[in-house]
Amino acid sequence: MTDRTSFPALSALVAAGALMLAAGAVAAQGASQGPPKGTPEHAAAATKRVNAAFFKANAARTPDWPSYGLDYAETRFSKLDQINASNVKDIGLVWSYNLESNRGVQATPVVVDGIMYVTASWSVVHAIDARTGKRLWTHDPKVPKDFGSKGCCDVVNRGVAVHEGKVFVASYDGRLIALDAATGKVAWEKDTIENRRFSYTVTGAPRVYKGKVIIGNGGAEYGVRGYLTAYDAHTGAQKWRWYSVPGDPSKPFEDESMRKAAKTWDPSGKYWEAGGGGTMWDTMAFDPELNLMYVGTGNGSPWARSKRSPKGGDNLYLASIVALNPDTGKYVWHYQQTPGDDWDYTSTQPMILADLKIGGQPRKVILHAPKNGFFYVLDRTNGTFISADNFVPVNWAKGYDKNGRPIENPEARAPGKPFEVTPSAYGARNWHPMSFNPRTGLVYMPAQGIPLTLMDNQAWKFNANAPFEAHGNLGWNMAKIANAEPPKEKPFGRLIAWDPVAKKARWTEEMVSPWNGGTLSTAGNLVFQGTADGRFIAYDARDGKKLWETPTGTGVVAAPSTYMVDGKQYVSIAVGWGGVYGMAARATDRAGPGTVYTFAIGGTAKPPEFVAYRMGQLVSGVKYNPDHVKDGTNLYVQNCAFCHGVPGVDRGGNIPNLGYTAAANIENLGSWLFKGPATDKGMPDFTGKLTPDDAEKIKAFIQGTADAIRPKSQ
């Protein structure tokens, strides 16, 4: 054995080298710490790193949640397991944050190195220090409140995208805004709406693929043509635009995909006048290896195919999954899930990319469960149909043939009579995200049933305000009459753990109500979900056993995220009841502002105060002419029903039910309808749309309905 003391010079050199290495390590550690956490300088440094390389590196361990669906594949599966099935019972509230909103909150919090970006209603962006819950900045895009009547489904926003020091948000009124991630100052802003004569809105979260910010739009209920647009992330310059349905055939087609699509539409219906629909307002995913991005398209405009395309046809590319080249926007392939959509069966519900072994062979697939009630597995390399199986009761189709075409029930399209279509236009699933755990092989998805009957409206003409057509006086163009005959089915909500290979549910959990929140699954064998009745719950991902829950006050519709900050795992959920169902109905008696809740092991923070939902007694004593009730019914359907619900029957959601408001409000209804005090909250101004005589008739319907349902003892 060598005696090191016999080599004093070498020992000195080794010692000196060790000191130098130690000093270098300390210096490197100090450099790696960078600016103080939670400062603008820290936010700038952290978000500047977010690009394609960052996404690839983050996917290995998922310490951050850098995008709406976590990763390009939109799996919403976190590989974190510090919080797991054995210790989730010990998590508690670390902090809560007031989003200062009273409408729907649908955003998933995006978090990069402890800097959180989340949106509230009216597209307001909040930057929060996830370490403390303290506000860093907010950006209010100042959406004009009269835009509230230009969208079908609440003034919501699903979140932001982050890329190389910028935060991107799409405002409800159709602007794409790039914000400095450190300060919230506007870097650039683009109007994404190509024709403002039509009622376009934007509610989705942008995605960034290959340096391009990509966003679609909504508005098919009103009569618009769907398109998807890519903008340069640094400059805002438009790079490409792809339309989902053809335009006026007397004009040149934008590309070959539109020429192909036009062959599936009947021009005698002049479908281009109502736009055709196909709006791409939510789901997208990206496969960098295949260099393909995928988007789900929306429903027809109007809903009734008999009106938009009288001689039939599949009406491409409605209700489809479409693959595009993200560099050029060029169409690559499509698979249409609901040919000739007649029931508002959008395919805009979140999809997931996965690699599965099917029939003993590895397949690159898309997993998708849209409104129409079938769970699809598609080959994402070429769009080949693999399987479609119903995950809720379905009556519009009996299944799918081997070619991937639905075997329709002829009664579902029968003209001239109501049909209680299952699922309804609310969807077996709506926008609420699902998650996929590759370790269990299960997809965790919120499912629901909200009964509705539909009948083609033979009197419909574009923008003609057809009798008894819901919100026809506000621009809706469904060409359908809803609930001309009362539905017989019962509403339900459930969480389903679906096996896409075995094509069946492994476990289910029944809920109090429809319209429950999206899911998050983790490597800790957990599934997190918020509920319509105001709870945030953790389940065992393997068998569905409930392991933990906490109250949230109001109902939850958004999906949670999880992330690491300074070596500790956190789970956050943005809460705020709303959406098309949540405007008029609810499942909790508590109300409060939109709130972000953040949990971790050992959290002991006190939750914010919950207040009772303010609902008065059934309105009484308002004088009215009984002869006005029939006309008032039509006017109420045309102007009020989807926001305020049925007077006295529904309980109200984030918008009050008029059957339970003060009698003085109904007596003075005109003062609310015409330049009223609620217009600054998004209520339409009905000046020029209704008359004082119309107000008297609506008043008769409200009080007459309340009197009709009033218990005899009152």
XYZ file of C-alpha atoms in Angstrom:
714
model
C 0.000 0.000 0.000
C 1.414 3.405 -0.940
C 1.993 5.893 1.862
C 0.590 9.228 0.592
C 2.788 11.108 3.103
C 5.805 10.077 1.100
C 4.562 12.232 -1.743
C 4.153 15.626 -0.047
C 4.190 17.593 -3.287
C 1.518 15.392 -4.821
C -0.566 15.592 -1.649
C -0.384 19.362 -1.738
C -1.450 19.408 -5.356
C -4.373 17.087 -4.581
C -5.432 19.257 -1.653
C -5.205 22.407 -3.724
C -7.192 20.768 -6.499
C -9.863 19.690 -4.051
C -10.172 23.243 -2.778
C -10.469 24.534 -6.309
C -13.124 21.950 -7.153
C -15.068 22.808 -4.013
C -14.876 26.491 -4.793
C -15.995 25.792 -8.326
C -18.909 23.728 -7.086
C -20.043 26.505 -4.763
C -19.730 29.035 -7.557
C -21.665 26.779 -9.908
C -24.326 26.259 -7.260
C -24.642 29.996 -6.777
C -24.894 30.503 -10.520
C -27.535 27.792 -10.825
C -29.618 29.470 -8.137
C -29.936 32.519 -10.328
C -32.209 35.388 -9.304
C -34.372 35.107 -6.167
C -37.354 32.815 -6.620
C -40.631 34.465 -7.484
C -39.081 37.657 -8.861
C -39.632 38.948 -12.398
C -36.036 38.056 -13.155
C -36.658 34.478 -12.024
C -39.856 34.251 -14.090
C -37.974 35.525 -17.134
C -35.136 33.030 -16.709
C -37.435 30.065 -16.021
C -39.825 30.635 -18.919
C -37.133 31.547 -21.430
C -36.031 27.897 -21.318
C -39.454 26.571 -22.367
C -39.212 25.255 -25.925
C -39.254 21.914 -27.736
C -36.075 20.711 -26.003
C -37.560 21.657 -22.632
C -40.741 19.685 -23.368
C -38.691 16.627 -24.275
C -36.575 16.869 -21.130
C -39.558 17.558 -18.880
C -41.388 14.507 -20.208
C -38.787 12.230 -18.601
C -39.755 13.148 -15.013
C -42.491 15.822 -15.402
C -41.287 18.137 -12.603
C -43.056 21.056 -14.332
C -46.483 21.395 -15.942
C -45.582 23.581 -18.945
C -48.677 23.208 -21.130
C -52.437 22.811 -20.873
C -52.315 18.997 -21.170
C -48.817 18.693 -19.567
C -47.044 17.323 -22.658
C -47.375 17.269 -26.435
C -49.358 14.010 -26.175
C -51.818 15.699 -23.748
C -51.654 12.682 -21.402
C -52.156 14.620 -18.155
C -50.113 11.831 -16.552
C -47.505 13.027 -14.063
C -44.522 10.823 -13.259
C -44.285 12.388 -9.815
C -44.982 10.015 -6.916
C -43.969 11.922 -3.784
C -47.712 12.164 -3.176
C -49.052 8.650 -3.594
C -51.829 6.253 -2.659
C -50.288 5.544 0.739
C -49.832 9.159 1.919
C -52.386 11.227 -0.005
C -54.517 11.211 3.142
C -51.936 13.572 4.650
C -52.149 16.348 2.063
C -53.649 19.663 3.060
C -54.150 23.161 1.761
C -50.942 25.170 1.377
C -52.510 28.301 -0.070
C -55.559 29.611 -1.916
C -55.750 32.466 -4.384
C -58.757 34.607 -5.306
C -59.262 34.812 -9.083
C -61.800 37.609 -8.555
C -64.316 36.095 -10.961
C -67.877 34.832 -10.593
C -68.286 33.004 -13.908
C -66.881 29.708 -15.143
C -63.209 28.816 -14.569
C -61.974 26.090 -16.919
C -58.192 26.596 -16.934
C -55.548 24.081 -15.943
C -52.741 25.881 -14.051
C -49.494 25.938 -16.048
C -46.387 25.897 -13.818
C -42.702 26.348 -14.672
C -40.170 26.322 -11.805
C -42.782 27.495 -9.329
C -44.237 30.262 -11.503
C -47.915 29.587 -12.176
C -50.007 31.016 -15.000
C -53.767 30.510 -14.898
C -56.767 32.222 -16.454
C -60.105 33.218 -14.997
C -63.344 34.080 -16.768
C -63.252 36.926 -19.304
C -59.729 35.683 -20.283
C -57.953 37.419 -17.397
C -54.439 35.999 -16.836
C -52.958 35.621 -13.350
C -49.256 35.000 -12.666
C -48.744 33.504 -9.199
C -45.732 32.476 -7.140
C -46.598 28.819 -6.521
C -44.268 28.789 -3.506
C -46.385 31.309 -1.620
C -49.647 31.852 -3.512
C -48.795 35.536 -3.947
C -49.768 37.460 -7.048
C -46.960 38.441 -9.395
C -49.090 40.201 -12.006
C -52.408 40.087 -13.826
C -53.419 40.958 -17.342
C -57.009 41.871 -18.176
C -57.550 41.957 -21.958
C -60.642 44.117 -21.387
C -63.059 41.949 -23.331
C -66.141 44.078 -24.094
C -68.930 42.817 -21.877
C -71.407 42.774 -24.758
C -69.369 39.870 -26.112
C -70.945 37.708 -23.422
C -73.982 37.241 -25.674
C -71.862 36.210 -28.671
C -70.858 32.855 -27.194
C -72.944 29.821 -26.341
C -71.271 28.539 -23.241
C -70.128 31.101 -20.668
C -67.304 33.645 -20.787
C -64.638 31.031 -20.064
C -61.001 30.420 -20.934
C -59.041 27.144 -20.666
C -55.609 28.556 -20.067
C -52.334 29.701 -21.545
C -49.269 28.498 -23.433
C -45.703 29.364 -22.407
C -42.773 29.596 -24.828
C -39.354 31.252 -24.615
C -40.256 33.978 -22.158
C -43.774 34.668 -23.377
C -47.222 33.695 -22.136
C -49.896 33.354 -24.809
C -53.608 33.776 -24.130
C -56.556 33.892 -26.507
C -59.159 36.410 -25.403
C -62.874 35.658 -25.533
C -63.374 38.320 -28.200
C -60.895 36.629 -30.531
C -57.486 38.213 -29.963
C -54.281 36.217 -29.529
C -52.072 38.069 -27.044
C -48.400 37.485 -26.282
C -47.400 38.660 -22.803
C -43.969 39.073 -21.259
C -43.847 36.170 -18.796
C -41.978 38.265 -16.221
C -44.117 41.406 -16.236
C -47.409 40.673 -18.014
C -46.800 43.481 -20.488
C -48.141 42.959 -24.015
C -45.430 41.929 -26.483
C -47.767 41.626 -29.457
C -51.451 41.147 -30.188
C -53.279 39.769 -33.236
C -56.941 39.731 -34.180
C -57.669 36.106 -35.103
C -61.184 36.786 -36.414
C -61.267 37.068 -40.186
C -64.809 38.439 -40.459
C -66.385 40.234 -37.520
C -69.832 40.203 -39.074
C -70.055 36.733 -37.546
C -70.182 35.791 -33.852
C -66.803 34.171 -33.355
C -65.391 33.696 -29.864
C -62.248 32.003 -28.533
C -62.211 29.978 -25.313
C -59.412 27.456 -25.844
C -55.838 27.316 -24.631
C -53.258 27.987 -27.353
C -50.568 25.391 -28.110
C -47.021 26.058 -29.329
C -45.552 23.596 -31.828
C -42.251 24.253 -33.611
C -42.207 27.938 -32.738
C -45.796 28.549 -33.831
C -48.711 29.513 -31.599
C -51.827 27.711 -32.772
C -55.412 28.625 -31.924
C -58.914 27.878 -33.209
C -62.259 29.475 -32.463
C -65.863 28.820 -31.483
C -69.236 30.038 -32.672
C -70.846 27.247 -34.698
C -74.177 27.743 -32.900
C -74.276 31.262 -34.284
C -73.309 30.471 -37.851
C -69.571 30.621 -38.595
C -66.934 28.758 -40.600
C -64.283 26.993 -38.532
C -60.572 27.514 -39.053
C -57.270 26.994 -37.248
C -54.431 29.532 -37.420
C -50.707 29.409 -36.652
C -48.730 32.524 -35.695
C -45.005 33.046 -35.278
C -44.361 32.931 -31.527
C -41.815 35.767 -31.627
C -43.462 38.219 -34.011
C -47.129 37.261 -34.240
C -46.930 36.990 -38.020
C -49.538 34.622 -39.442
C -47.859 31.496 -40.831
C -50.817 29.421 -42.032
C -54.572 28.894 -41.728
C -56.570 25.712 -42.339
C -60.356 25.660 -42.736
C -62.371 22.699 -41.508
C -65.279 23.077 -43.962
C -65.484 24.427 -47.513
C -66.562 27.942 -48.340
C -68.707 29.320 -51.149
C -68.140 26.910 -54.084
C -68.417 29.777 -56.567
C -65.069 31.022 -55.247
C -61.669 29.318 -55.464
C -61.033 26.652 -52.825
C -58.208 27.398 -50.411
C -56.579 23.999 -50.958
C -57.204 20.476 -52.176
C -58.688 19.398 -48.844
C -61.474 21.967 -49.319
C -62.113 20.794 -52.875
C -62.446 17.247 -51.556
C -64.720 18.341 -48.711
C -67.080 20.290 -50.988
C -68.099 17.040 -52.704
C -69.711 15.935 -49.408
C -71.988 18.991 -49.055
C -75.196 19.815 -50.929
C -74.841 23.332 -52.381
C -78.624 23.749 -52.601
C -78.564 24.383 -48.847
C -76.164 27.316 -49.300
C -74.240 25.988 -46.316
C -71.653 28.748 -46.610
C -74.203 31.388 -45.573
C -74.343 29.879 -42.072
C -70.644 29.082 -42.248
C -70.983 25.322 -42.055
C -69.466 25.110 -38.568
C -66.623 22.739 -37.760
C -65.086 25.171 -35.265
C -61.893 23.915 -33.593
C -62.306 25.380 -30.138
C -60.438 22.976 -27.898
C -58.435 19.810 -28.485
C -55.006 19.586 -30.115
C -52.009 17.254 -29.771
C -48.601 16.885 -31.437
C -46.270 14.008 -32.346
C -42.782 15.439 -33.012
C -41.474 12.128 -34.408
C -44.195 11.947 -37.046
C -44.233 15.741 -37.435
C -48.016 15.663 -37.252
C -50.389 17.723 -35.194
C -53.944 16.635 -34.559
C -57.066 18.713 -34.037
C -60.678 17.855 -33.265
C -63.371 19.653 -35.261
C -66.800 20.825 -34.193
C -70.478 20.486 -35.027
C -72.408 21.571 -38.076
C -73.845 25.035 -38.523
C -76.765 24.875 -38.326
C -77.122 21.678 -36.264
C -79.761 20.167 -38.576
C -78.166 18.571 -41.629
C -81.558 18.692 -43.396
C -81.181 22.471 -43.503
C -77.475 22.985 -44.172
C -77.145 20.081 -46.667
C -80.678 19.004 -47.707
C -79.603 16.096 -49.930
C -77.426 14.622 -47.205
C -73.706 13.969 -47.358
C -70.997 13.423 -44.769
C -70.179 17.138 -44.611
C -66.409 16.926 -44.208
C -64.649 17.802 -42.001
C -67.294 18.177 -39.317
C -66.975 16.057 -36.148
C -63.581 14.674 -37.163
C -60.011 14.179 -36.036
C -57.721 15.812 -38.617
C -53.943 15.469 -38.949
C -52.045 18.507 -40.239
C -48.419 19.302 -41.013
C -47.500 21.844 -38.309
C -44.962 23.550 -40.587
C -47.433 24.373 -43.338
C -50.927 23.637 -42.038
C -51.393 21.203 -44.919
C -54.038 18.492 -44.511
C -52.569 14.978 -44.154
C -55.474 12.708 -43.138
C -58.794 12.675 -41.322
C -61.192 10.324 -39.602
C -64.811 11.436 -39.297
C -66.450 10.183 -36.112
C -69.981 11.441 -36.815
C -70.666 11.687 -40.570
C -73.348 14.228 -41.421
C -73.517 15.468 -37.813
C -77.118 16.200 -36.830
C -76.888 16.390 -33.024
C -74.123 18.863 -32.092
C -71.690 15.955 -31.739
C -68.458 17.883 -31.683
C -65.133 16.031 -31.742
C -63.428 18.861 -29.882
C -63.140 16.952 -26.605
C -59.512 16.426 -25.480
C -57.612 13.598 -27.175
C -54.530 11.713 -25.969
C -51.619 10.206 -27.917
C -50.364 6.847 -26.643
C -48.329 3.815 -27.682
C -50.283 0.596 -27.053
C -49.991 -3.068 -27.892
C -53.166 -4.042 -29.752
C -53.650 -7.523 -31.150
C -50.117 -8.307 -30.049
C -48.661 -5.504 -32.175
C -47.327 -2.104 -31.014
C -49.445 0.745 -32.364
C -49.099 4.528 -32.218
C -52.643 5.587 -31.430
C -55.010 8.415 -30.635
C -57.413 7.853 -27.745
C -60.576 9.912 -27.998
C -63.977 9.991 -26.315
C -66.074 12.783 -27.867
C -69.649 13.907 -27.328
C -71.262 11.083 -29.296
C -70.642 8.445 -26.599
C -68.079 6.194 -28.330
C -64.473 5.681 -27.256
C -62.197 5.621 -30.309
C -58.770 4.150 -30.867
C -57.178 5.364 -34.119
C -53.783 4.770 -35.685
C -52.201 8.213 -35.530
C -49.731 7.546 -38.321
C -52.453 7.380 -40.970
C -55.894 7.725 -39.337
C -56.786 4.036 -39.677
C -59.809 3.052 -37.598
C -59.016 0.478 -34.885
C -62.059 0.447 -32.592
C -65.066 2.395 -31.307
C -67.096 1.261 -28.296
C -69.783 3.093 -26.378
C -68.836 4.130 -22.838
C -72.336 5.420 -21.953
C -75.780 4.406 -23.249
C -76.158 5.404 -26.929
C -79.246 5.366 -29.164
C -78.250 7.379 -32.258
C -76.112 4.477 -33.548
C -75.908 0.746 -32.890
C -72.143 0.640 -33.223
C -69.460 0.927 -35.911
C -68.730 -1.374 -38.837
C -65.262 -2.711 -39.654
C -64.551 0.315 -41.833
C -65.147 2.701 -38.952
C -68.523 3.989 -40.075
C -71.415 4.266 -37.605
C -74.446 1.983 -38.001
C -77.083 4.651 -37.497
C -80.510 4.321 -35.930
C -82.853 5.722 -38.645
C -85.158 7.201 -35.993
C -82.387 9.517 -34.848
C -82.784 11.570 -38.050
C -86.547 11.214 -38.438
C -87.859 14.619 -39.555
C -90.907 16.263 -38.068
C -90.968 14.650 -34.628
C -88.945 14.984 -31.421
C -86.291 12.379 -30.690
C -84.590 12.001 -27.329
C -81.098 11.550 -28.656
C -78.613 9.800 -26.380
C -76.134 11.211 -25.623
C -77.621 14.675 -25.881
C -75.991 17.794 -27.282
C -74.406 18.359 -23.864
C -72.320 15.297 -24.684
C -71.391 12.013 -23.088
C -68.219 13.998 -22.497
C -67.697 17.653 -23.043
C -64.496 19.705 -22.895
C -63.560 18.388 -19.404
C -60.149 16.715 -19.923
C -59.372 13.043 -19.427
C -55.974 11.541 -18.480
C -54.090 8.357 -19.398
C -51.854 6.360 -17.057
C -49.570 4.089 -19.135
C -48.742 2.054 -16.025
C -52.325 1.014 -15.362
C -53.223 1.200 -19.059
C -56.391 3.119 -18.157
C -57.974 6.354 -19.326
C -59.758 8.312 -16.574
C -62.606 10.350 -17.971
C -65.603 12.286 -16.685
C -68.782 11.054 -18.388
C -72.355 12.259 -18.145
C -75.911 12.239 -19.354
C -78.038 15.404 -19.591
C -81.398 14.579 -21.226
C -82.620 16.532 -24.236
C -85.036 16.006 -27.108
C -84.398 17.517 -30.529
C -86.593 18.110 -33.565
C -85.717 19.728 -36.891
C -87.172 23.212 -37.137
C -88.852 23.355 -40.536
C -89.338 27.130 -40.193
C -85.609 27.856 -39.831
C -83.840 30.361 -42.037
C -80.412 31.795 -41.351
C -80.600 34.606 -38.782
C -84.394 34.680 -39.054
C -85.145 34.034 -35.342
C -87.360 30.995 -35.904
C -90.174 30.384 -33.392
C -89.268 28.396 -30.274
C -85.623 28.032 -31.310
C -83.363 28.486 -28.294
C -81.662 31.897 -28.228
C -82.637 32.536 -31.828
C -83.023 36.232 -31.032
C -79.417 36.292 -29.816
C -77.990 34.835 -33.012
C -78.197 31.089 -32.440
C -78.821 29.105 -35.629
C -79.525 25.501 -34.655
C -82.448 24.706 -36.986
C -83.532 22.492 -34.091
C -86.223 22.845 -31.445
C -85.022 21.638 -28.063
C -87.371 19.832 -25.678
C -90.503 20.270 -27.772
C -91.365 17.052 -25.975
C -90.041 16.578 -22.420
C -87.159 14.089 -22.152
C -87.688 10.920 -20.116
C -84.136 9.912 -19.208
C -82.490 10.854 -15.929
C -79.318 12.944 -15.666
C -76.137 11.347 -14.367
C -72.451 11.967 -13.888
C -69.676 9.430 -13.415
C -65.947 8.901 -13.501
C -64.930 6.010 -15.758
C -61.606 4.177 -15.778
C -61.581 2.864 -19.352
C -59.328 0.167 -20.761
C -58.746 1.110 -24.439
C -57.262 -2.296 -25.294
C -59.903 -4.451 -23.619
C -62.496 -1.846 -24.744
C -64.400 -1.723 -21.470
C -64.619 0.072 -18.129
C -62.435 -1.328 -15.358
C -64.172 0.689 -12.671
C -66.658 3.551 -12.378
C -67.623 6.051 -9.721
C -71.119 7.552 -9.720
C -71.405 11.282 -9.079
C -74.115 13.488 -7.590
C -74.581 15.452 -10.807
C -73.374 15.841 -14.383
C -70.682 18.364 -15.337
C -67.807 17.177 -13.159
C -64.234 18.341 -13.639
C -61.368 16.952 -15.683
C -58.854 14.456 -14.316
C -55.161 14.163 -13.446
C -53.430 10.791 -13.025
C -50.012 10.227 -11.429
C -47.299 7.639 -10.964
C -48.320 7.588 -7.309
C -51.345 5.492 -8.366
C -53.666 8.456 -7.960
C -56.479 10.063 -9.928
C -57.535 13.574 -8.902
C -60.861 15.108 -9.901
C -63.070 17.974 -8.806
C -66.832 17.517 -8.736
C -69.971 19.463 -9.557
C -71.078 19.248 -5.930
C -68.018 21.080 -4.660
C -65.393 18.472 -3.735
C -61.813 17.746 -4.771
C -61.147 14.000 -4.565
C -58.219 11.595 -4.899
C -58.935 8.009 -5.998
C -56.743 4.946 -6.208
C -56.001 4.668 -9.924
C -56.083 0.868 -9.773
C -59.514 0.229 -8.283
C -61.267 3.587 -7.821
C -61.195 3.548 -4.020
C -61.664 7.043 -2.620
C -58.556 7.980 -0.628
C -59.036 11.681 0.189
C -61.373 14.591 -0.387
C -61.785 18.210 0.581
C -64.566 20.766 0.029
C -64.108 23.478 -2.586
C -67.216 25.535 -1.881
C -68.545 25.863 -5.400
C -68.572 23.224 -8.136
C -65.411 22.264 -10.042
C -65.253 21.931 -13.823
C -61.537 22.389 -14.613
C -58.768 19.797 -14.383
C -55.892 19.902 -11.856
C -52.144 19.933 -12.388
C -49.197 18.746 -10.276
C -45.568 19.827 -10.180
C -42.411 20.019 -8.064
C -41.153 23.168 -6.358
C -37.857 23.034 -4.469
C -38.114 19.282 -4.064
C -41.741 19.182 -2.924
C -44.759 18.000 -4.915
C -47.854 20.198 -5.107
C -51.307 19.709 -6.621
C -53.335 22.723 -7.789
C -56.911 23.089 -9.015
C -58.678 26.202 -10.333
C -62.289 26.279 -9.156
C -65.210 28.270 -10.541
C -68.605 26.866 -11.510
C -69.859 27.523 -15.024
C -70.034 26.507 -18.645
C -73.135 25.914 -20.733
C -74.681 23.583 -18.128
C -73.310 25.494 -15.151
C -74.844 28.819 -16.133
C -78.365 27.598 -15.387
C -77.925 24.598 -13.045
C -75.795 23.639 -10.065
C -75.265 20.910 -7.489
C -74.031 22.892 -4.500
C -75.578 25.464 -2.191
C -72.304 27.290 -1.772
C -70.934 30.086 -3.930
C -67.753 32.064 -4.082
C -65.269 33.711 -6.392
C -63.057 31.687 -8.699
C -60.254 30.260 -6.573
C -56.980 28.381 -7.050
C -56.363 25.800 -4.318
C -52.889 24.317 -3.858
C -52.191 21.219 -1.746
C -49.119 19.347 -0.475
C -48.208 16.866 2.236
C -48.606 18.548 5.609
C -50.452 21.641 4.343
C -52.363 23.390 7.143
C -53.638 26.633 5.569
C -57.147 27.783 6.357
C -59.544 27.661 3.380
C -61.404 30.792 2.301
C -64.907 31.428 3.591
C -67.731 29.761 1.664
C -70.989 31.666 1.419
C -74.484 30.347 0.882
C -75.861 30.626 -2.633
C -78.386 33.446 -2.616
C -81.703 32.120 -3.830
C -84.946 33.686 -2.719
C -88.418 32.235 -2.470
C -90.391 31.292 -5.557
C -91.480 34.604 -7.060
C -95.082 35.599 -6.382
C -97.458 38.501 -6.667
C -96.330 39.881 -10.034
C -99.409 40.920 -12.003
C -99.620 39.588 -15.551
C -102.060 38.822 -18.349
C -102.564 35.036 -18.604
C -103.170 35.433 -22.348
C -99.521 36.494 -22.684
C -98.044 33.262 -21.315
C -97.927 31.412 -24.655
C -96.165 34.223 -26.505
C -93.987 34.783 -23.445
C -92.885 31.146 -23.588
C -91.620 31.582 -27.132
C -89.858 34.831 -26.274
C -88.250 33.308 -23.182
C -86.920 30.367 -25.207
C -85.602 32.713 -27.901
C -83.803 34.998 -25.457
C -83.345 33.651 -21.936
C -83.562 29.879 -21.474
C -79.954 28.675 -21.817
C -78.697 31.304 -19.366
C -81.450 31.468 -16.768
C -82.982 27.991 -17.106
C -86.682 27.244 -16.585
C -88.190 29.615 -13.981
C -88.597 27.854 -10.642
C -87.685 24.453 -12.094
C -83.927 24.901 -12.389
C -82.126 26.355 -9.373
C -79.797 28.684 -11.239
C -76.075 28.284 -11.768
C -73.611 31.154 -11.999
C -76.520 33.106 -13.491
C -79.671 33.461 -11.323
C -82.874 31.583 -12.047
C -85.586 34.195 -12.608
C -88.182 32.105 -10.812
C -86.352 32.792 -7.556
C -85.546 36.455 -7.971
C -87.275 39.310 -6.164
C -90.760 40.180 -7.396
C -89.640 43.793 -7.936
C -87.072 42.599 -10.502
C -89.755 40.809 -12.529
C -92.225 43.665 -12.176
C -89.580 46.012 -13.604
C -88.211 43.535 -16.129
C -87.811 46.172 -18.819
C -85.300 48.072 -16.704
C -83.084 44.951 -16.772
C -83.594 44.121 -20.446
C -82.929 47.553 -21.925
C -79.505 49.008 -21.057
C -79.897 47.419 -17.653
C -77.497 47.313 -14.692
C -76.282 43.776 -15.489
C -74.871 44.621 -18.921
C -71.484 45.309 -17.304
C -71.526 41.673 -16.146
C -72.203 40.282 -19.608
C -75.997 40.348 -19.831
C -77.129 41.300 -23.339
C -78.743 44.639 -23.970
C -82.038 43.761 -25.646
C -82.628 47.246 -26.992
C -83.779 46.787 -30.581
C -84.218 43.029 -30.050
C -87.248 43.170 -27.749
C -90.011 45.676 -27.096
C -91.724 46.757 -23.863
C -94.685 44.594 -24.914
C -92.310 41.635 -25.268
C -91.062 42.302 -21.745
C -94.643 42.079 -20.457
C -95.094 38.722 -22.179
C -91.849 37.335 -20.759
C -92.955 38.570 -17.349
C -96.193 36.612 -17.790
C -94.282 33.438 -18.611
C -91.988 33.776 -15.578
C -94.732 34.420 -13.058
C -97.150 32.040 -14.766
C -94.599 29.210 -14.633
C -93.856 29.919 -10.977
C -97.572 29.837 -10.184
C -98.011 26.581 -12.103
C -95.315 24.722 -10.160
C -96.013 26.284 -6.767
C -96.921 23.715 -4.119
C -100.590 23.998 -3.165
C -99.670 24.721 0.440
C -97.969 27.996 -0.478
